[in-house]
PDB file of C-alpha atoms and ligand atoms in Angstrom:
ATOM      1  CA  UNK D   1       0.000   0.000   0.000  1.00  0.00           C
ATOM      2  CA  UNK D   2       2.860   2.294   0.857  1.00  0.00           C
ATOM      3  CA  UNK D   3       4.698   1.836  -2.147  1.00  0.00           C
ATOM      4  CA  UNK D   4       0.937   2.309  -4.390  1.00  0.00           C
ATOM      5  CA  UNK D   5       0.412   5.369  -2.238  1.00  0.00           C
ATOM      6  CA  UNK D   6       4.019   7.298  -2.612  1.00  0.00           C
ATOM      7  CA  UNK D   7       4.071   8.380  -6.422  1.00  0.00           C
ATOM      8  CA  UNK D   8       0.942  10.148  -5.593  1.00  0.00           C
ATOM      9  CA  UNK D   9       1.758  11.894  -1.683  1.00  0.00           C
ATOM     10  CA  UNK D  10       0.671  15.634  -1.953  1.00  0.00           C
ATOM     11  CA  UNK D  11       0.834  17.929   0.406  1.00  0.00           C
ATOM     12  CA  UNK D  12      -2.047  17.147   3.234  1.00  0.00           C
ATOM     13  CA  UNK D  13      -4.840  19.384   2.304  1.00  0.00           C
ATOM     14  CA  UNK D  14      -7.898  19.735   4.965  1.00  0.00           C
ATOM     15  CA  UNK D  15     -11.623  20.874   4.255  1.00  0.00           C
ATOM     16  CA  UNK D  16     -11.889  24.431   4.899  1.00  0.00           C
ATOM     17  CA  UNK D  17     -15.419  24.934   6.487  1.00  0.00           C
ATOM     18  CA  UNK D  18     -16.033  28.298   5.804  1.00  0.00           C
ATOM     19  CA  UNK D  19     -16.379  27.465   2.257  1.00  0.00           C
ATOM     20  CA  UNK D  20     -16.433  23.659   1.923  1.00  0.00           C
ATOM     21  CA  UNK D  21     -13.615  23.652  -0.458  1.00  0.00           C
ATOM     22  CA  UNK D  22      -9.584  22.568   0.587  1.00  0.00           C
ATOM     23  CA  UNK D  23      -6.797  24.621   1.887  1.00  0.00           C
ATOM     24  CA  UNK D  24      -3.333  24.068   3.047  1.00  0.00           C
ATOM     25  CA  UNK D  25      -3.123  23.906   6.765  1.00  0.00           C
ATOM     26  CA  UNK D  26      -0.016  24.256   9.078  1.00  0.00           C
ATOM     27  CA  UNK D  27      -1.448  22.192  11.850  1.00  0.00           C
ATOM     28  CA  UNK D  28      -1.024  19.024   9.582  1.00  0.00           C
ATOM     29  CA  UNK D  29       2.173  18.892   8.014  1.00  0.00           C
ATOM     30  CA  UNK D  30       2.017  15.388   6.530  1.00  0.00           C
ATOM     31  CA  UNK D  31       1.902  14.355   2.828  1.00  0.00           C
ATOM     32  CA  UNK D  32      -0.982  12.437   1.567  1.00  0.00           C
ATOM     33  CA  UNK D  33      -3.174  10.749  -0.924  1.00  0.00           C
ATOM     34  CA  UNK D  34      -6.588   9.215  -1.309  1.00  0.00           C
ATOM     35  CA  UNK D  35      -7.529   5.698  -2.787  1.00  0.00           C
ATOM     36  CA  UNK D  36     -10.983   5.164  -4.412  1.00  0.00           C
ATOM     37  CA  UNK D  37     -12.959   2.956  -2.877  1.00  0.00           C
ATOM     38  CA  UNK D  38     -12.343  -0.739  -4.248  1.00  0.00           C
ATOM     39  CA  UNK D  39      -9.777   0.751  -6.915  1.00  0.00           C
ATOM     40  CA  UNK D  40      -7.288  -2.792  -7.148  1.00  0.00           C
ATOM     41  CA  UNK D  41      -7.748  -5.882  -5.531  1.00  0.00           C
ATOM     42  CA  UNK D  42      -5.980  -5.506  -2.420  1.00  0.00           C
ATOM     43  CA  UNK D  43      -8.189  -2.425  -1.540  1.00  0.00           C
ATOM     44  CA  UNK D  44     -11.056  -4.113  -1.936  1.00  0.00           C
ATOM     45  CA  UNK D  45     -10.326  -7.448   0.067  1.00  0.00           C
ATOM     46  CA  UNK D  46      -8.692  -4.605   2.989  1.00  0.00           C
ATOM     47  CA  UNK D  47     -12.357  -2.838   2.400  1.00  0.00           C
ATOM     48  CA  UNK D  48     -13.896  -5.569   3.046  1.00  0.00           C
ATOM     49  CA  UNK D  49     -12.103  -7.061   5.833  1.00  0.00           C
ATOM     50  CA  UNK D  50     -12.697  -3.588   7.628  1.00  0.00           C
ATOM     51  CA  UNK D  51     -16.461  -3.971   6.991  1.00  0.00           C
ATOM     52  CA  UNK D  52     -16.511  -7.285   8.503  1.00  0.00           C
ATOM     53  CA  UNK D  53     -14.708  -6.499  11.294  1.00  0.00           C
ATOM     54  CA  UNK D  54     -16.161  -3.104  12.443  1.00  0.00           C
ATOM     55  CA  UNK D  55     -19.968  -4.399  10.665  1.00  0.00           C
ATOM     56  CA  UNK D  56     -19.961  -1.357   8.556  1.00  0.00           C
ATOM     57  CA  UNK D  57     -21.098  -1.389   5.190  1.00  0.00           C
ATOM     58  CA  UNK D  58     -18.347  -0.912   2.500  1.00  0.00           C
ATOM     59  CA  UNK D  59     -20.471   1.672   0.622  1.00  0.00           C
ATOM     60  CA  UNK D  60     -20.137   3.723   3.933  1.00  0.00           C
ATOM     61  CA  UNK D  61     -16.520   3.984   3.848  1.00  0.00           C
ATOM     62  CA  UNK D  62     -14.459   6.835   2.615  1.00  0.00           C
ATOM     63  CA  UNK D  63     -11.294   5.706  -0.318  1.00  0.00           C
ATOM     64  CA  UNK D  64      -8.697   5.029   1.912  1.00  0.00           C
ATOM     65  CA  UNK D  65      -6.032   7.766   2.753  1.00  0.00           C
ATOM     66  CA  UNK D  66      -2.665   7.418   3.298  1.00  0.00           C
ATOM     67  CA  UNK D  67      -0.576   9.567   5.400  1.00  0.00           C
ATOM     68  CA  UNK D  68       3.569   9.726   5.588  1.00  0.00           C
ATOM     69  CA  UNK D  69       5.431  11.975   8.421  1.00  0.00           C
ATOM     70  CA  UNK D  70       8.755  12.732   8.071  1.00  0.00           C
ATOM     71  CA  UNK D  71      10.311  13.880  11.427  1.00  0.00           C
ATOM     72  CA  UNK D  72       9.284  16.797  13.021  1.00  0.00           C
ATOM     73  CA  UNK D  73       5.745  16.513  10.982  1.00  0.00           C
ATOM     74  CA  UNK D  74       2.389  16.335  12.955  1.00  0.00           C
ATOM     75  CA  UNK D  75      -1.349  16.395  12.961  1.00  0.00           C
ATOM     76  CA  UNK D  76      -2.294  18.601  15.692  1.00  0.00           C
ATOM     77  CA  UNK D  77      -5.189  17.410  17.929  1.00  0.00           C
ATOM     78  CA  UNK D  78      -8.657  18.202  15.814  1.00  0.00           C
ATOM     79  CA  UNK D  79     -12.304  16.494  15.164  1.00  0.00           C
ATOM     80  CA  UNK D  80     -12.683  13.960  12.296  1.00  0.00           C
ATOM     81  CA  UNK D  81     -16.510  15.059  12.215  1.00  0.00           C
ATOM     82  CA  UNK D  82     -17.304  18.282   9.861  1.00  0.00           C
ATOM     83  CA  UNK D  83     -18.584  21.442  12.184  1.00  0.00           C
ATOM     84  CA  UNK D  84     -22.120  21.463  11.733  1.00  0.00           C
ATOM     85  CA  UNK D  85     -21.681  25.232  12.688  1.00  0.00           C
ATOM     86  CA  UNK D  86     -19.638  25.669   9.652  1.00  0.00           C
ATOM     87  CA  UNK D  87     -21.154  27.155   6.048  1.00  0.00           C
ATOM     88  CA  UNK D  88     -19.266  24.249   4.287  1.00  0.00           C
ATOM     89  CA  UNK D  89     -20.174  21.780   6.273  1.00  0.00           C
ATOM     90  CA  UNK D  90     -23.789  21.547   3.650  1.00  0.00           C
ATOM     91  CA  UNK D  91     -22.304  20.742   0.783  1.00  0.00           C
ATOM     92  CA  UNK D  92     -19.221  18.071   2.501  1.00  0.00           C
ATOM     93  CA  UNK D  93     -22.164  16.121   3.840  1.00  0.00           C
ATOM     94  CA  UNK D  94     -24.577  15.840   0.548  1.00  0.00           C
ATOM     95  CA  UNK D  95     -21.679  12.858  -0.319  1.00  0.00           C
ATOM     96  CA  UNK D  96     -22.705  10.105   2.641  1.00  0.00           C
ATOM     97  CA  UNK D  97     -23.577  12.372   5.380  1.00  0.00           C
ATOM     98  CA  UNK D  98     -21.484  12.773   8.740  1.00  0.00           C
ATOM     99  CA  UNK D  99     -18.216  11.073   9.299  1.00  0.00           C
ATOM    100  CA  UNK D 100     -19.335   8.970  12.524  1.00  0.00           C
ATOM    101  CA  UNK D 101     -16.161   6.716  12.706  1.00  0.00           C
ATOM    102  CA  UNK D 102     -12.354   6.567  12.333  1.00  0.00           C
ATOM    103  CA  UNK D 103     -10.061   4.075  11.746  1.00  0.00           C
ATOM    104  CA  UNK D 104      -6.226   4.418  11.855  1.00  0.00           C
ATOM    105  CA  UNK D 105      -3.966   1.513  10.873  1.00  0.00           C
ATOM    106  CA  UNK D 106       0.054   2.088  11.179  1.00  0.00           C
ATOM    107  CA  UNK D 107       1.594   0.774   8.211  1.00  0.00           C
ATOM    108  CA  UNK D 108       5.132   1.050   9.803  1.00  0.00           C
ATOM    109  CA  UNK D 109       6.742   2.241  13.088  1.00  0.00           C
ATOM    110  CA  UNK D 110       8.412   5.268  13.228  1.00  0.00           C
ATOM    111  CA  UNK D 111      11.573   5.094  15.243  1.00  0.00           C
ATOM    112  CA  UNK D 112      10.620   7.785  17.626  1.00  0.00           C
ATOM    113  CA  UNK D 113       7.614  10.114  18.577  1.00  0.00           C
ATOM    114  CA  UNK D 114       4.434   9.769  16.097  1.00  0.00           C
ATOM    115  CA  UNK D 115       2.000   8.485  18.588  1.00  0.00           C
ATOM    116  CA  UNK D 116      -1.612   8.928  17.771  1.00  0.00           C
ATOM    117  CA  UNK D 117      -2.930  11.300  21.121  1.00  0.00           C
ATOM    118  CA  UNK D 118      -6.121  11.682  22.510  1.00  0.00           C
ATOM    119  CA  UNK D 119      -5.943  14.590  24.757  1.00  0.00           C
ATOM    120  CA  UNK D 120      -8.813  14.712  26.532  1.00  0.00           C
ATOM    121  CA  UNK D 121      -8.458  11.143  27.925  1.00  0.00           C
ATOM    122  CA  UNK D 122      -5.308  11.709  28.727  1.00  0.00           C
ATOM    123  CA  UNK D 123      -4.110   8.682  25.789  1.00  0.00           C
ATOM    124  CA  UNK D 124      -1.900   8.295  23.518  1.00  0.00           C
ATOM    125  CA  UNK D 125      -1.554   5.585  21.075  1.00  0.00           C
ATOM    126  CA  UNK D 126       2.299   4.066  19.949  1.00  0.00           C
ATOM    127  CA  UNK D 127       2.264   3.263  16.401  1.00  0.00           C
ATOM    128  CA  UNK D 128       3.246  -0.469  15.956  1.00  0.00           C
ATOM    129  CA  UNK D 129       2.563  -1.852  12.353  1.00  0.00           C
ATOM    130  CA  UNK D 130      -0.140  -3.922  11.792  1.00  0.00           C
ATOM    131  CA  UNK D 131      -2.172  -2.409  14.777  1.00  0.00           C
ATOM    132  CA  UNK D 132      -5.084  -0.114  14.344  1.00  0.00           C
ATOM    133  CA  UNK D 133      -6.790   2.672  16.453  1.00  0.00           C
ATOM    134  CA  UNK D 134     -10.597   2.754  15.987  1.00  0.00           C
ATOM    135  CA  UNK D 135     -12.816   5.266  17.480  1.00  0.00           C
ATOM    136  CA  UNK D 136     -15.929   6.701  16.977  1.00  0.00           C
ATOM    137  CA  UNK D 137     -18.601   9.048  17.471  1.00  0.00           C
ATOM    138  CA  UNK D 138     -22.438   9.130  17.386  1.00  0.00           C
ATOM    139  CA  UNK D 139     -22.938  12.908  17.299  1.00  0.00           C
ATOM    140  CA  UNK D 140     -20.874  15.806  15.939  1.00  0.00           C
ATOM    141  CA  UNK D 141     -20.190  17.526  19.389  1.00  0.00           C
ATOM    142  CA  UNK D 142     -16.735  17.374  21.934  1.00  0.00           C
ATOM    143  CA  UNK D 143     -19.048  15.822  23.769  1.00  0.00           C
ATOM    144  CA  UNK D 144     -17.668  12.347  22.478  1.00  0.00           C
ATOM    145  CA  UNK D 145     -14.235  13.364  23.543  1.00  0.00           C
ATOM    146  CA  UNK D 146     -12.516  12.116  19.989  1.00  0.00           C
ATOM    147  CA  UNK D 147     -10.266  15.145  19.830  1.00  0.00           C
ATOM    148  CA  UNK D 148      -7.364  13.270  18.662  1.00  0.00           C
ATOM    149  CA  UNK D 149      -3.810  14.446  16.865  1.00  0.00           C
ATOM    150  CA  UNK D 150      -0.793  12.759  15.194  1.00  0.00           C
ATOM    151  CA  UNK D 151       2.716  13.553  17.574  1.00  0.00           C
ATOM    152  CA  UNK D 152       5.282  14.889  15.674  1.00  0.00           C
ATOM    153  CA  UNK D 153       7.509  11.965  14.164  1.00  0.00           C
ATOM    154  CA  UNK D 154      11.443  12.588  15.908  1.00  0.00           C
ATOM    155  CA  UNK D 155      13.484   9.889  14.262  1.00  0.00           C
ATOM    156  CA  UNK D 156      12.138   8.100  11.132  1.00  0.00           C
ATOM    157  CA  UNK D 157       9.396   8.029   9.144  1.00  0.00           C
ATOM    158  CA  UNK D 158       5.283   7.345   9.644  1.00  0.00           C
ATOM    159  CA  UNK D 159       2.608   6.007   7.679  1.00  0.00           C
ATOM    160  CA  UNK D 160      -0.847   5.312   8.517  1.00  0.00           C
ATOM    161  CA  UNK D 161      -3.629   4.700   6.957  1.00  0.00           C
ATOM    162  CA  UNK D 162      -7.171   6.048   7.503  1.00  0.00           C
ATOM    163  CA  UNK D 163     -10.692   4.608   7.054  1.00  0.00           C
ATOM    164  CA  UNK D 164     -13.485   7.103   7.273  1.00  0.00           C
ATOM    165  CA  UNK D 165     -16.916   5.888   7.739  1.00  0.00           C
ATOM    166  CA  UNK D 166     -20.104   7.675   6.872  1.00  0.00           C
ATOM    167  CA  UNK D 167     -23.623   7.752   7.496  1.00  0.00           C
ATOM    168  CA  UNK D 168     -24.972   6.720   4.312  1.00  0.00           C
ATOM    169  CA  UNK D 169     -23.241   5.047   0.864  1.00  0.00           C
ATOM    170  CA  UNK D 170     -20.143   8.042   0.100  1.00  0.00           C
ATOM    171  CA  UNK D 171     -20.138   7.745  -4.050  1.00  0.00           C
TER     172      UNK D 171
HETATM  173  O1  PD2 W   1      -1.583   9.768  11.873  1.00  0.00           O
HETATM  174  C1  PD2 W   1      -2.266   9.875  12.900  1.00  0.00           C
HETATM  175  O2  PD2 W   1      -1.891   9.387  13.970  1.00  0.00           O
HETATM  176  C2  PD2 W   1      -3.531  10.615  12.822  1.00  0.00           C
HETATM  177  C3  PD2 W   1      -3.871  11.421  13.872  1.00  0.00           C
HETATM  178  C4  PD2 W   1      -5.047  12.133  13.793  1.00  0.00           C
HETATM  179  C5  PD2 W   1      -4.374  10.535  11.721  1.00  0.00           C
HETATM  180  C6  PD2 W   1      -5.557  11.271  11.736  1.00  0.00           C
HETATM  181  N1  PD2 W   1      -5.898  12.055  12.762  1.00  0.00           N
HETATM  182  C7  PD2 W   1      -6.529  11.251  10.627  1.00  0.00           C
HETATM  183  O3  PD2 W   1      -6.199  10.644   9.575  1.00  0.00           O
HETATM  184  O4  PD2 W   1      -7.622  11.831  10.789  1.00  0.00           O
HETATM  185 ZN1   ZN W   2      -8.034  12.697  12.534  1.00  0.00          ZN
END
């Protein structure tokens, strides 16, 4: 997956709400990339394995994205859910509604730093290849304590992957 992904890394954009379009964003220095949903074999049979496992449908799910950190890059701590305060939030969710669910697999293990935090439980999560974080959260509020961040990588490199699931079927 990390060798399909690296050709096509770009700069990590994020969904700027104001406007419901993408920006560049300093808080998440990261390269990344996005699969299609079901796009070559091994997606599909890792799709489908992820439905299974977290009884999701596979039409709910987000294309995979794939995220590499070189050291001293970082996600800081943010929501995975889009602001339903936010004028761009409308036109994000007319493609499968909310995001209600993450899933985070570590495709290698940085040398040093890169955990995946949760600050407001006071977690953080080491990055071990072949181990996943899964969290999720039934209503777009704080109140479900998912603020969550990637640590800046010190020594080596990170890549994760990320499963995004949605309310509805995201075409
Ligand atoms: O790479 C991570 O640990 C991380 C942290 C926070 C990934 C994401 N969020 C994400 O892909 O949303
Ligand atoms: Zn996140």
């Amino acid at each position: 997956m990390i060798e399909a992904a690296r050709p096509r890394l770009a700069r990590s954009l994020t969904v700027q709400t104001q406007t419901g379009g993408e920006e560049l964003n300093p808080d998440r220095t990261s390269s990344g990339m996005f699969f299609q949903r079901g796009e070559s074999e091994l997606l599909a049979r890792l799709e489908a394995r992820i439905a299974h496992l977290l009884r999701w449908p596979v039409e709910n799910g987000e294309g995979l994205q794939v995220l590499h950190y070189r050291p001293g890059a970082e996600y800081k701590p943010h929501y995975d859910y889009f602001d339903p305060g936010e004028p761009g939030t409308a036109k994000v969710l007319q493609r499968g509604g909310q995001r209600l669910a993450t899933l985070v697999m570590y495709l290698n293990e940085p040398q040093q730093g890169g955990g995946t935090t949760f600050p407001d439980l006071g977690l953080e999560v080491a990055p071990q290849r072949g181990n996943a974080v899964f969290f999720s959260y039934d209503r777009p509020s704080p109140a479900t304590r998912t603020l969550h961040g990637g640590a800046p990588v010190v020594a080596g490199e990170k890549w994760v992957a990320t499963k995004w699931l949605r309310e509805r079927e995201f075409k």
